[in-house]
Every structure is written in C-alpha cells, then in structure tokens.
Coordinates of C-alpha atoms in Angstrom, one line a residue:
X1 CA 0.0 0.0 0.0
X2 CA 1.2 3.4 -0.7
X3 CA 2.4 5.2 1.7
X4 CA 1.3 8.7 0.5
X5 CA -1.4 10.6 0.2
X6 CA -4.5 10.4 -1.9
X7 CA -6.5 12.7 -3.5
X8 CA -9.9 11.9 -5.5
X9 CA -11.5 13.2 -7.7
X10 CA -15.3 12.6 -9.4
X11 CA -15.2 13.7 -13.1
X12 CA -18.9 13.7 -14.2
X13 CA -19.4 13.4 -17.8
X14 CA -22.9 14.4 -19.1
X15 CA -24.0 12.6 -22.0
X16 CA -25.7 14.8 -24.1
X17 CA -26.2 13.9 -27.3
X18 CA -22.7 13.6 -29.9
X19 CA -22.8 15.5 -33.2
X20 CA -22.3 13.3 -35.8
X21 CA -18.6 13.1 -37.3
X22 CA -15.8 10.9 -38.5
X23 CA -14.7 10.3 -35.0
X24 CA -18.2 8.2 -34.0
X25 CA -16.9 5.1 -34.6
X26 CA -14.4 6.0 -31.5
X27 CA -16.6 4.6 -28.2
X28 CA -16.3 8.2 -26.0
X29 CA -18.0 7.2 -23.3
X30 CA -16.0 6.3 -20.1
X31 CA -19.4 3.7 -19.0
X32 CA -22.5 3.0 -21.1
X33 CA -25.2 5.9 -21.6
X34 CA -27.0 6.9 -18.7
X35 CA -27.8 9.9 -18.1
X36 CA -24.8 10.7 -16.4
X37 CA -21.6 8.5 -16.3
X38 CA -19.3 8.7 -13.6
X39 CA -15.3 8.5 -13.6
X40 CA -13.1 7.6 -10.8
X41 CA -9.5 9.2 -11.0
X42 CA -6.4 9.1 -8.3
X43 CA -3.5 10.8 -7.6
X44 CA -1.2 9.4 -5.3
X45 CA 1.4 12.5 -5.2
X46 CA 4.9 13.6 -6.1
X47 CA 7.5 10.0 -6.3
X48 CA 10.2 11.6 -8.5
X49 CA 12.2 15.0 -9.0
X50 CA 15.1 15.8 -11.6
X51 CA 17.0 18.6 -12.8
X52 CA 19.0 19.2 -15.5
X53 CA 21.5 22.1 -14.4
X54 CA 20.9 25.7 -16.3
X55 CA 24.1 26.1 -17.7
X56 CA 24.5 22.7 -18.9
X57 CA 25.1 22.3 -23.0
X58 CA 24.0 20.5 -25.9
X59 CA 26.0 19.0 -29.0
X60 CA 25.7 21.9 -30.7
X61 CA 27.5 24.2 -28.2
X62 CA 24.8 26.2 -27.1
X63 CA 22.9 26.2 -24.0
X64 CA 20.4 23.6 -23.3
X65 CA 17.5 25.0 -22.3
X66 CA 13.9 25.7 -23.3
X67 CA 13.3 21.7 -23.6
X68 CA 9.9 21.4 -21.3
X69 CA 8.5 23.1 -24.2
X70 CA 7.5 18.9 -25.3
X71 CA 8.4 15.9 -24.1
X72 CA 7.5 12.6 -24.9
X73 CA 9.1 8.7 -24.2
X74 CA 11.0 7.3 -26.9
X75 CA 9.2 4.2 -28.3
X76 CA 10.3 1.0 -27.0
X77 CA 12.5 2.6 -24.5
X78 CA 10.6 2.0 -21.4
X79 CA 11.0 -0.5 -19.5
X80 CA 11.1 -2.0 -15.3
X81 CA 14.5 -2.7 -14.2
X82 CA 14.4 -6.5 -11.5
X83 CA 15.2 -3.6 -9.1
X84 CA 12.1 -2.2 -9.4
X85 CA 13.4 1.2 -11.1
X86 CA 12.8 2.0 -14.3
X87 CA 14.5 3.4 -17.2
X88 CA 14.1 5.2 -20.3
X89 CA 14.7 7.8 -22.9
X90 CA 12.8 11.2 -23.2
X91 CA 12.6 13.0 -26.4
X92 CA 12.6 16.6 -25.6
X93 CA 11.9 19.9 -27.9
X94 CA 12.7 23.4 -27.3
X95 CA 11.2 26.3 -28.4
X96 CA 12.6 29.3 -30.5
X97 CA 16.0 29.7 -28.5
X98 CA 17.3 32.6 -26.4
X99 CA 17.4 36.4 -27.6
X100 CA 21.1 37.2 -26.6
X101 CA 19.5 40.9 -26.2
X102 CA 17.4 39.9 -23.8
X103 CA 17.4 41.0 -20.2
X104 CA 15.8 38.4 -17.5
X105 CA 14.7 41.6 -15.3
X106 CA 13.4 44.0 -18.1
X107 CA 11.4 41.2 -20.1
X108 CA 12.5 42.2 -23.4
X109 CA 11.4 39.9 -25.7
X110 CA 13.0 39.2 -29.3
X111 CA 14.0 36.1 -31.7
X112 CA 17.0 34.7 -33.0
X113 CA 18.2 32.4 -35.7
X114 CA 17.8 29.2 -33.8
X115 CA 17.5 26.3 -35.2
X116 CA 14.9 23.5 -34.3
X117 CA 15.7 20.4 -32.8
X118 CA 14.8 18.0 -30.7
X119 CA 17.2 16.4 -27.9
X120 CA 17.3 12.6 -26.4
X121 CA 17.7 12.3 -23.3
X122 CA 18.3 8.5 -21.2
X123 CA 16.5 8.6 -17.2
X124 CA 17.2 6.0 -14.4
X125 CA 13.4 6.6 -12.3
X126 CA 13.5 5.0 -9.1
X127 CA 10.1 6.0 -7.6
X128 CA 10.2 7.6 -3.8
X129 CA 7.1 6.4 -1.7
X130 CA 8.3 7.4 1.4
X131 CA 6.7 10.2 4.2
X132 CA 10.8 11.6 5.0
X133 CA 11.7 14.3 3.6
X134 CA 14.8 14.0 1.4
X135 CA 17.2 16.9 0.7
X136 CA 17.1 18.4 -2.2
X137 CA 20.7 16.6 -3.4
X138 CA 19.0 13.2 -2.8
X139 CA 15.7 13.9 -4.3
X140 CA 17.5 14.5 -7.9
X141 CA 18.8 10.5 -7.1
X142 CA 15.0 9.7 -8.0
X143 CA 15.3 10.8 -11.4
X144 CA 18.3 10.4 -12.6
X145 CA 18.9 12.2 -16.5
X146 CA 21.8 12.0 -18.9
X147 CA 22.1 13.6 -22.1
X148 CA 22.3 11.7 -25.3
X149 CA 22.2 13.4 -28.4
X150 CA 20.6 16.4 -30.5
X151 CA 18.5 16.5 -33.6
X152 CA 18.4 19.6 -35.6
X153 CA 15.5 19.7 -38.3
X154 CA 15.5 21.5 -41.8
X155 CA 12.9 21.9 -44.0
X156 CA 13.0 21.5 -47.8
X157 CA 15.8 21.0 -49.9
X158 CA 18.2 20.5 -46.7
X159 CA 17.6 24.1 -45.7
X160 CA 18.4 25.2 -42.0
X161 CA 14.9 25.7 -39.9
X162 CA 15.0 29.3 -37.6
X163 CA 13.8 30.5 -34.8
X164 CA 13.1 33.9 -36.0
X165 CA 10.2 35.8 -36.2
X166 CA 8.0 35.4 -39.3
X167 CA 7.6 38.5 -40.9
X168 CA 7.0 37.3 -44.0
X169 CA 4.9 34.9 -45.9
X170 CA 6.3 31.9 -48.7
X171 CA 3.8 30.5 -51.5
X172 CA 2.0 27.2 -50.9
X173 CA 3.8 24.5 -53.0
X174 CA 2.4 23.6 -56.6
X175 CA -0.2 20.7 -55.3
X176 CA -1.4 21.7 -52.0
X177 CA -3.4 20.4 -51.0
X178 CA -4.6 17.6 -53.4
X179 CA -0.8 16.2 -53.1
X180 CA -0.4 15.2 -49.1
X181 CA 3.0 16.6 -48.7
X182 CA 3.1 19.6 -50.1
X183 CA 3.3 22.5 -48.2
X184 CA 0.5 25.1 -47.3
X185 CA 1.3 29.2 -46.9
X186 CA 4.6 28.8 -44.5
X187 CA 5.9 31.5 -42.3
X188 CA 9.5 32.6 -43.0
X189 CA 12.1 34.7 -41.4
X190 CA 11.4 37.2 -44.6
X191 CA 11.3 37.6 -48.0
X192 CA 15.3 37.7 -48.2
X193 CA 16.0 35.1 -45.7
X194 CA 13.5 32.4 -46.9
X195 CA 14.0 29.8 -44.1
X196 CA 10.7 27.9 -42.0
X197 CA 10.5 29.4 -38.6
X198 CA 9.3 27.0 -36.0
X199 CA 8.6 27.8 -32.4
X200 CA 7.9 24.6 -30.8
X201 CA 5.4 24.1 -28.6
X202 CA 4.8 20.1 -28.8
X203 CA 6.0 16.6 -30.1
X204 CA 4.7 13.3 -30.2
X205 CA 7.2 10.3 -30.8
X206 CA 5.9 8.2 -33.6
X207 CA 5.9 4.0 -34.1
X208 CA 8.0 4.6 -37.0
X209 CA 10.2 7.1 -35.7
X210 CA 9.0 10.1 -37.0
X211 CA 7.5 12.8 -35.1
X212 CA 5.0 15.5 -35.0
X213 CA 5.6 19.1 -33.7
X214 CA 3.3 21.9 -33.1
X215 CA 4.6 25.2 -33.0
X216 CA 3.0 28.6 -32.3
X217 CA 3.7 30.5 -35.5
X218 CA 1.7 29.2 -37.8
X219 CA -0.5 27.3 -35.8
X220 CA 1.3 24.7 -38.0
X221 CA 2.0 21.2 -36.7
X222 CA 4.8 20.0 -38.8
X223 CA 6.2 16.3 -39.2
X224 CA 9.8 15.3 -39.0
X225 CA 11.6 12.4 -39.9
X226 CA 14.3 10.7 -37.4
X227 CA 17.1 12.5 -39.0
X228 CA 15.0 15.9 -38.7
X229 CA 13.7 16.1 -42.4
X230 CA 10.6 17.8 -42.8
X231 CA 8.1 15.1 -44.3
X232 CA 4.6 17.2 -44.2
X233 CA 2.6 20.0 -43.0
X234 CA -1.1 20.1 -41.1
X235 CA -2.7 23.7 -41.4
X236 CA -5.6 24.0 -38.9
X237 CA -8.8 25.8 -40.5
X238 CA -9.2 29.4 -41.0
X239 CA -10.5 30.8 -37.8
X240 CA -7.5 29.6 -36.1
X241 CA -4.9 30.9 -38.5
X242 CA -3.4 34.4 -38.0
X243 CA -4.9 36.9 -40.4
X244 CA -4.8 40.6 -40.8
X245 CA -7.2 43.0 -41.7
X246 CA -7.7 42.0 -45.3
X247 CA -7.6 38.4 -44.3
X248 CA -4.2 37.8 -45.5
X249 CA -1.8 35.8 -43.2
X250 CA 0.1 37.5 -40.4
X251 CA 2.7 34.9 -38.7
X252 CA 4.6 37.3 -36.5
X253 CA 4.2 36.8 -32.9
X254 CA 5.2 40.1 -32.2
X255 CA 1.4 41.8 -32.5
X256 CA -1.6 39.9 -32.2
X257 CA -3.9 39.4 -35.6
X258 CA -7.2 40.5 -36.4
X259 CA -8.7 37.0 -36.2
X260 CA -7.0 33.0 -35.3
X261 CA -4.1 32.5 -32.9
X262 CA -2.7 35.0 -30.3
X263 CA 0.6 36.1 -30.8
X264 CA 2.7 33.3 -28.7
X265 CA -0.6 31.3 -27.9
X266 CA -0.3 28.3 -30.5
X267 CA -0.5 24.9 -30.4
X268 CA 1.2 24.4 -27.4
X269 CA -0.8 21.0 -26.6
X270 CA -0.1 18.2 -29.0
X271 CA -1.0 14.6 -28.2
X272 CA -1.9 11.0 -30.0
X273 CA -4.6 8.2 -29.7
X274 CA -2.1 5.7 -31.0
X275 CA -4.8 3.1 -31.5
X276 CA -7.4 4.9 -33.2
X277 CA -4.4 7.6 -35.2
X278 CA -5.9 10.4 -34.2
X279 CA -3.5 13.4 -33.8
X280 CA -5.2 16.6 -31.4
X281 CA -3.8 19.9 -30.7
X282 CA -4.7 22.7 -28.4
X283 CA -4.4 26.3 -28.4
X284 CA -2.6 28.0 -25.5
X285 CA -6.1 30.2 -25.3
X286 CA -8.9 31.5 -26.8
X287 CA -8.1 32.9 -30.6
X288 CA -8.8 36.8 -30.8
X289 CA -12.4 36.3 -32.1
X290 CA -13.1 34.4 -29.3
X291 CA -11.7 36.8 -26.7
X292 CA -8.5 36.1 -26.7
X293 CA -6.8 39.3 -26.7
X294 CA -7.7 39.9 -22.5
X295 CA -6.9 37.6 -20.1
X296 CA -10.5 37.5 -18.4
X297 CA -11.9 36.8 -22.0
X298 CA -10.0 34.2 -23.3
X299 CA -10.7 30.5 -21.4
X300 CA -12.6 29.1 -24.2
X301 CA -10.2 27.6 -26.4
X302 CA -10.1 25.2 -28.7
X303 CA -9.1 21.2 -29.4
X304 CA -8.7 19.7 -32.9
X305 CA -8.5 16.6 -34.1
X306 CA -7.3 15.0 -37.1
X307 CA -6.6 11.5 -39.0
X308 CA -3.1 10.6 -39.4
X309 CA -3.8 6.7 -40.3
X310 CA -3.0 7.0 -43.5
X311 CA 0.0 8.8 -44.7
X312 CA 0.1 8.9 -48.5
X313 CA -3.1 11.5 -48.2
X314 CA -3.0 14.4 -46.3
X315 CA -4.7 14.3 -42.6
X316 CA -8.4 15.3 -42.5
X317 CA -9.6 17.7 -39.6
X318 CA -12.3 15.4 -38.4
X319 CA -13.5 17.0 -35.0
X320 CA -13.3 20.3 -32.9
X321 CA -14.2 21.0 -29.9
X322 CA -14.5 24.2 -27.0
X323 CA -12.6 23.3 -23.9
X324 CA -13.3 25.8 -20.8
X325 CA -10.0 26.9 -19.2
X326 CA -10.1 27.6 -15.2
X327 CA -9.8 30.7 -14.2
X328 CA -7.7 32.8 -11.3
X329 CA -9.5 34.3 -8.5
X330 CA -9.6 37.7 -10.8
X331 CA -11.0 35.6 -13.5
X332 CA -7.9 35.7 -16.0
X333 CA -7.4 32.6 -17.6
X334 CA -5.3 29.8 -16.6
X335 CA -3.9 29.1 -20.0
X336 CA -2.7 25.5 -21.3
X337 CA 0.4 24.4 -22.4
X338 CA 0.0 21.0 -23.0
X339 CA -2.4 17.8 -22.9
X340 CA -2.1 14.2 -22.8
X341 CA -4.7 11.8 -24.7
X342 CA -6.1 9.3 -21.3
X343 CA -8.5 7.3 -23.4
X344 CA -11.1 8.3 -26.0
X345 CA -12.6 11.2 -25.0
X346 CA -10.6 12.2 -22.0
X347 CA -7.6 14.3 -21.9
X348 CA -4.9 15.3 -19.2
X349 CA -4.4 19.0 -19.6
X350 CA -1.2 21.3 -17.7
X351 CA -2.7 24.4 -17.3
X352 CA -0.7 27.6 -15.0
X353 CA 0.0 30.9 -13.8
X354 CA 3.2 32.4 -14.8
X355 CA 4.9 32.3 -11.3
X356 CA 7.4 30.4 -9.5
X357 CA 11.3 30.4 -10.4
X358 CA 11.7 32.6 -13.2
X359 CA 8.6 33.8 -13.2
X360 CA 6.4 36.9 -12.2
X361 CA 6.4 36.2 -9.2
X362 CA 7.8 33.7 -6.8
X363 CA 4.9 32.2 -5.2
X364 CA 2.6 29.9 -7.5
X365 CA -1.1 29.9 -7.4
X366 CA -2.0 27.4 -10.1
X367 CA 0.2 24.8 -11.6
X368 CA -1.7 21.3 -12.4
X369 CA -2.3 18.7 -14.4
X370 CA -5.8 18.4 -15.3
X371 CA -8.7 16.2 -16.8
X372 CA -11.0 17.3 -19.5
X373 CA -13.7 15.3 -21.5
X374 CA -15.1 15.7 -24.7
X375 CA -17.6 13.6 -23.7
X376 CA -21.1 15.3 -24.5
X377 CA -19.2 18.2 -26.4
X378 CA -20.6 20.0 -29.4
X379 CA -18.3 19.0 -32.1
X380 CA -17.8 22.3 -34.5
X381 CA -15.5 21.5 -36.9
X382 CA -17.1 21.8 -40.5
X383 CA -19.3 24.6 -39.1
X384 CA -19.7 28.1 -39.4
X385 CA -17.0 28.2 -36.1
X386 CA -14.5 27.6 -38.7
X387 CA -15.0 30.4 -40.1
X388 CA -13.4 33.8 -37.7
X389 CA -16.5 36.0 -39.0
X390 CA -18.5 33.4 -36.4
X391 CA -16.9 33.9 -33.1
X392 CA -17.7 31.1 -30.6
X393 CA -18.0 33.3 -27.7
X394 CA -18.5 37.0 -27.1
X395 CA -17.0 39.2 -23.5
X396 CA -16.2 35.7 -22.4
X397 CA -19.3 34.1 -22.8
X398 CA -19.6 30.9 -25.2
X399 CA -22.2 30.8 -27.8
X400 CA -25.5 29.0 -26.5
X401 CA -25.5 26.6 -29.1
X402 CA -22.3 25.4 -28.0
X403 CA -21.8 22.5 -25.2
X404 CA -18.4 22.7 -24.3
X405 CA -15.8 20.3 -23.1
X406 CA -16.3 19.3 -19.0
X407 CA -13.4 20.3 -17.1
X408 CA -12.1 19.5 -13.8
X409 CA -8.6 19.5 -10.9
X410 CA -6.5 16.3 -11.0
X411 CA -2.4 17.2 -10.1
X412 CA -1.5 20.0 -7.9
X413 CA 2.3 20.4 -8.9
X414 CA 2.8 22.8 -5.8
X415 CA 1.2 21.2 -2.9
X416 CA 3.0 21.8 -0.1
X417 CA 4.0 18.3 1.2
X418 CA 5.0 16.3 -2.2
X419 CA 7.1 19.3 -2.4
X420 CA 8.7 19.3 0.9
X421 CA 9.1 15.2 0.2
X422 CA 12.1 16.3 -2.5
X423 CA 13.3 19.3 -0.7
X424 CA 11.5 21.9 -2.9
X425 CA 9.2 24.6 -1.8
X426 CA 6.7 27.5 -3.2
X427 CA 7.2 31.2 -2.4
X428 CA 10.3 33.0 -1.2
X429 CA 13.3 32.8 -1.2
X430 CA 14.2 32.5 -5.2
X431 CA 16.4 29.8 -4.7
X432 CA 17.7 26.4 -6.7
X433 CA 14.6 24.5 -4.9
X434 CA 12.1 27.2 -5.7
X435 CA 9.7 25.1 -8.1
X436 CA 10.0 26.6 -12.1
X437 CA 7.6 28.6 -13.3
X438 CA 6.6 27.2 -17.2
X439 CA 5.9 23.6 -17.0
X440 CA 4.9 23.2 -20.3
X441 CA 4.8 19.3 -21.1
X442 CA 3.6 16.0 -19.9
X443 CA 3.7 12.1 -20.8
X444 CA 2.6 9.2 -19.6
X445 CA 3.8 5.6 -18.7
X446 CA 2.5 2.6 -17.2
X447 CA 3.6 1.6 -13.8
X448 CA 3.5 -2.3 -14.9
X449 CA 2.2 -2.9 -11.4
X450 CA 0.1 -6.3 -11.4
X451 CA -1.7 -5.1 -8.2
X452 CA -2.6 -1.5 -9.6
X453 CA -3.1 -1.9 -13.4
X454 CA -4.9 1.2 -13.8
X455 CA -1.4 3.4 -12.0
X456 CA 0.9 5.4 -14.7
X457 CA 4.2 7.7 -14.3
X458 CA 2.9 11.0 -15.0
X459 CA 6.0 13.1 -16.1
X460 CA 6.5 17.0 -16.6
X461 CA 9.0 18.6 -17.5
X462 CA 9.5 22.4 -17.4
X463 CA 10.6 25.1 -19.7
X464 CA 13.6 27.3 -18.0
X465 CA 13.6 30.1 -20.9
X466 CA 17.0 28.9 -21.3
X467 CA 17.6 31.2 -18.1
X468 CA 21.2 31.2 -16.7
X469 CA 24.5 33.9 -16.1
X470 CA 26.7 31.2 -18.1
X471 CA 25.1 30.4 -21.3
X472 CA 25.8 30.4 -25.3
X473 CA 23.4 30.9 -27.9
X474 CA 24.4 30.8 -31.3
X475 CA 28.3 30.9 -30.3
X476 CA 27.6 34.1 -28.3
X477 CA 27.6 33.9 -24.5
X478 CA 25.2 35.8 -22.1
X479 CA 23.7 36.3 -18.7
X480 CA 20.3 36.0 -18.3
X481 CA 20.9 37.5 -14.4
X482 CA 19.4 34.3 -12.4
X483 CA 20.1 30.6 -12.8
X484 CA 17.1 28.4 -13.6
X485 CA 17.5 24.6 -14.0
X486 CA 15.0 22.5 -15.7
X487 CA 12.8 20.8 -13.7
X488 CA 11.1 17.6 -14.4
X489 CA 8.4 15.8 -11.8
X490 CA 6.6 12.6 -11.6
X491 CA 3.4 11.9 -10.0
X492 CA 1.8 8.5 -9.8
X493 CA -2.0 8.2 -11.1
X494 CA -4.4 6.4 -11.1
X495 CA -6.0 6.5 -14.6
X496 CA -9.3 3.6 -15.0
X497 CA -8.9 2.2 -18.7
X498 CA -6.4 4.7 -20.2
X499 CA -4.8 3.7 -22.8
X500 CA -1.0 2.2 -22.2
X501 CA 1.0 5.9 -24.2
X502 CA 4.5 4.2 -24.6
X503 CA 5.7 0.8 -24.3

C-alpha cells in the first residue's frame, strides 16, 4: 500500500447527445449511456524529481534549455528494471531559442536564428514512496537524467529551420493540397531570408520514428523524420490561422492578428490516440475572435483533431471541440500548455499561472495537471465556427449553441507536502529549490504494477527560458541574471482504462 497521500476526484461526464462526425466510430463514453456517467480518478502524489543544471550544453555548443516546451518517451525505450526502477529515454523539444538581447529583469522579448531540434535524453526513475523528507541533493537520485544526443531539423531541400520571427509569408507548393505533402502558406524569417520558422510548442514520438511538432507560429504542426527532415505539414482551418485585416496571413508573434491564434498562444498542446491515429492539438487560449486578446476573456479555447492513419493523403480535420480553461481568483485565464490523450474522449491538460522560479512572481497559485472530456461536447469543426466571422464566444461568454468540453482538478504540482518530500518549496526565497515557473509538457507511462493496473508515471517537465548567467546561444555567451535549472516531476496516477502511451 502506498504510503502517500491520496487525493480523488469525481469527473462527471454528461451525456448529451454527440454531433455526428468521423470520430463516432471511436466509443467516448467512459461507461454506457445513462444519463450521467461517472469516472473515478487518483492521484497518489509527487515519487520523483530531476533537474537538468541551467548552464548545462547541448552537442551543438549552445545552452540547453527551453526543452519542457514537449516531451514525450521514446518508443520502446521504457521499461522495469528487477530492481524495481525504471529506465528510459525522453525526447525533448525546445522552443525558439534565447534572444542574446534579452534582459531576465526587463522582459525584453526578441527572436534569433535558432534552429529547431529535438534532444534525447536517457532517465534512471527510481520512484520515492516514502513520508521523510529527502534533501534536495537526494531527491535529484530519484530521477536520474543523462544527455544523449541532439537532432536539428531542416525543411525542404536540406535548408536550415530558424527561430526567428516570421515576418513574411512563402507561396503554398504547386499541389497543396490535393498532393499530401506539399506544403500550405509557410511563415518565414522574410522575404530575403526564406527559411521555415518554427517555435515549438509540442511533439509526439511516432511507431515509425518520426514525429510531430506543433509550433505557435503558424499554428502549423509540422512532421519530422528521425534525421529531422521535414516530411509534411497540417494547417488548422481558418478561424485559427493568423490573419490581418484584409484576411491575408500574419505569422509574427510580435502583435496579435485581427482574427486566429494569439501572438505566442499556439498549439502548445499536441498529443496522440495511437490506437485509433488520431492526432489533437490545443491552443494555448482562446483565438482573438473568441476573446482572446484579454486575459478574463479568453478561457474558451479550442481542441482539434485529425486522422493521421494514412500517410500517403494528407490528414483530415475530423473534429473540434471548445474546452473551458479555469480561471484565477480575478478571473484571468489559466492558459494550457499541454495535454495528454487518457483514453477516447478524456484528456490530461497542464494548465498555469506564470509564477514560481523565473517567473512573475515567486509564489505559484496554479500549476496542475488536469482532466477534460469531450464527452457530451458540441463537435464544431465543418461549421460556421471555422470560419473567424463566427466567433464562438463574445465578452467571455460561449455561444449557447455550444456544449463545451467538462473540465475538472487532478495534479496540484505545488502542494506543499509532495514538495517538501524532494526538498522543494513554493514562495520566497528564489532559490535552486524554488519550483520553475513554465511547466509546459507532460507524458505518460504505465507503472506495470500487477496489483494496480490502472497506476501510470505522470511526467513533466518544465521550460527554463533557457535562463542562466553562463550560457551560449548561437556561439555568443550571455547572462540571463538568475540561474534556472529545468525541472522535471513525476506523479503517480491512477487513470481507469487509459490507454498504455509508450511501451
């Protein structure tokens, strides 16, 4: 029996009644169909904590940082040691790299010529049950992570991806989008330096070895090969692409669009049903149409889903869905930056405030994992939603013809005990064991425990802004002014009939 403590919670799933869509041959309910069906779900608390120190650097010679942005297991790669640890490797994306400009205290923002990759990373977990508190140097034993290798990705004709702003627009490919791979509109750095710019957000680890990333510029989510070759592109429907104005495309995140995607609020949640192929993303918030150019406007964002079985045509949006955000005690939205599939119709999703180490502020109100179902939902995709002349909500209120997505707590990253059980902490003083601010990824592994089938691994990882005084980017140092190491956690969960995400 474990020895820590356990926390319930009832997710109630309404079953109205399901639009009718490609995805109906998918079984969404969690029991059969009365009129309401009920969910049990556990979390049994904090068992592992790692680090990866801030001014620690990749292959490449620059600083590794940023990689919380996604995370996923390798396939095959997990596995229970006779010891009862268990080992793996994590796949790991950062985002658009560090400005060199930038200054930690002033918030400047900026973009640099970084290129995209994705890192490997090997873990020894040996799960902590125990009510003693462990220093913070012994907690880090719990997880214990080794660099492997780095992948950098390049887009057509061997070209270098960047991390710079898109300020300009390239032609969609003779054949889009009757032929599968070519590409859509793509945002560039500018019309004289015509590279792909990619700020990754998300990745899912394919059976093949491929992979899928989101990214928040487009709201493109783009797929790689193993070597980092780009193989194809998925462009989300109009209402959640960036447009000006006059309706053209605007992929800079440095202002916010007339319609789609916030500037820096793409897909930031990307996840897989690996039985049924169906790839879903998440935006971070609302798009603008929808309210999501205030903070207490913007909680009703959106989830898409489409078919990735077959690859030689190019993947169908075949559902949509409005998923309510939670919301401070000033009613600003707690915005999402990531989601893990559970089982059809149910979703983790890591929504947060912007505090903690290297944050706003030190002391963290909200940071969890979360559970969402779709269960019930209106399904909008194909509708007049897809269009961003037909907001789905107005001054934060959602369209009465819409049933969204039901929403409720799971994970509290920062309750006070699992904390103080790895020698971390909430609130002052800003120190190595003050718990990171972006947590931005999740994935899930089975526990392989005979007696608890139904217990996974829930990892997270955060994303450190690739803070630290001794860091290189782009063979230029820099001081960020503050150390911040990337933090990953691991709770154990008790998930009834989720579906097994890595083996």
């Amino acid at each position: 029996m474990l020895t820590i403590l356990k926390t319930y919670v009832l997710l109630s799933v309404l079953s109205r009644g399901v639009s009718s869509s490609p995805l109906a041959h998918i079984k969404l309910r969690a029991a059969t169909t009365p009129a309401r069906a009920f969910v049990l779900r556990s979390s049994k608390g904090l068992v592992g904590f790692g680090l990866i120190p801030s001014d620690f650097r990749d292959s490449v010679g620059d600083t590794l940082g940023g990689i919380g942005s996604g995370i996923d297991i390798k396939r095959g790669t997990w596995a229970q040691t006779a010891f009862g640890s268990y080992t793996g490797t994590f796949v790991v994306t950062p985002d658009r790299g560090y400005n060199v400009g930038r200054n930690y205290r002033l918030r400047s923002e900026g973009a640099i010529d970084y290129q995209s990759r994705q890192h490997e990373i090997d873990f020894v977990f040996s799960p902590y049950y125990g009510s003693s508190k462990l220093s913070f140097s012994d907690a880090q034993d719990t997880l214990v992570l080794t660099y492997k290798n780095t992948v950098l990705r390049y887009e057509r004709n061997n070209v270098k991806t960047s991390g710079l702003d898109p300020t300009a627009v390239r032609a969609a490919q003779s054949g889009f989008p009757d032929n599968a791979t070519a590409d859509p509109q793509m945002p560039i750095a500018s019309t004289s330096y015509n590279h792909l710019t990619i700020d990754a957000e998300g990745l899912v680890a394919n059976d093949d070895g491929s992979f899928w990333v989101s990214d928040e510029y487009g709201p493109y989510i783009y797929r790689f090969s193993a070597t980092g070759q780009l193989i194809q592109t998925i462009q989300p429907p109009k209402a959640i692409l960036p447009l000006d104005k006059n309706g053209n495309l605007l992929f800079t995140s440095e202002d916010d669009p007339k319609t789609g995607r916030g500037g820096n609020h793409g897909f930031e949640g990307l996840t897989l049903d690996r039985v049924n192929k169906v790839l879903y993303a998440m935006l971070q918030a609302a798009t603008i149409q929808d309210g999501g150019d205030e903070r207490d406007t913007s909680r009703y964002t959106r989830l898409l889903a489409w078919n990735v079985s077959d690859p030689s045509i190019r993947p169908p949006l075949i559902g949509e869905w409005v998923v309510p955000l939670p919301l401070s005690d000033k009613d600003n939205t707690q915005e999402c930056n990531e989601i893990r599939f559970v089982k059809p119709g149910i979703f983790l999703a890591l929504s947060r405030d912007g505090d903690g180490h290297g944050g706003d502020d030190n002391n963290t109100k909200y940071k969890q994992a979360d559970l969402f179902s779709i269960v019930g939902a209106t399904d909008i995709h194909g509708t007049k939603y897809d269009d961003p002349a037909n907001p789905i909500a107005s001054d934060g209120k959602l369209k009465s013809d819409i049933t969204p997505a039901t929403y409720v707590s799971f994970v509290d990253f920062v309750e006070e005990n699992g904390l103080e059980r790895f020698g971390l902490h909430n609130d002052d003083p800003a120190d190595q064991t003050l718990i990171d601010a972006k947590w931005e990824s999740l994935t899930l592994a089975s526990c392989f425990d005979s007696e608890f089938p139904d217990d996974f691994f829930l990892f997270a990882a955060a994303d450190n802004d690739y803070l630290t005084e001794d860091g290189v980017s782009l063979g230029e140092s820099y001081d960020a002014d503050i150390n911040v190491d990337t933090q990953f956690l691991v709770f154990r969960v008790t998930l009834p009939g989720a579906v097994p995400y890595n083996s």
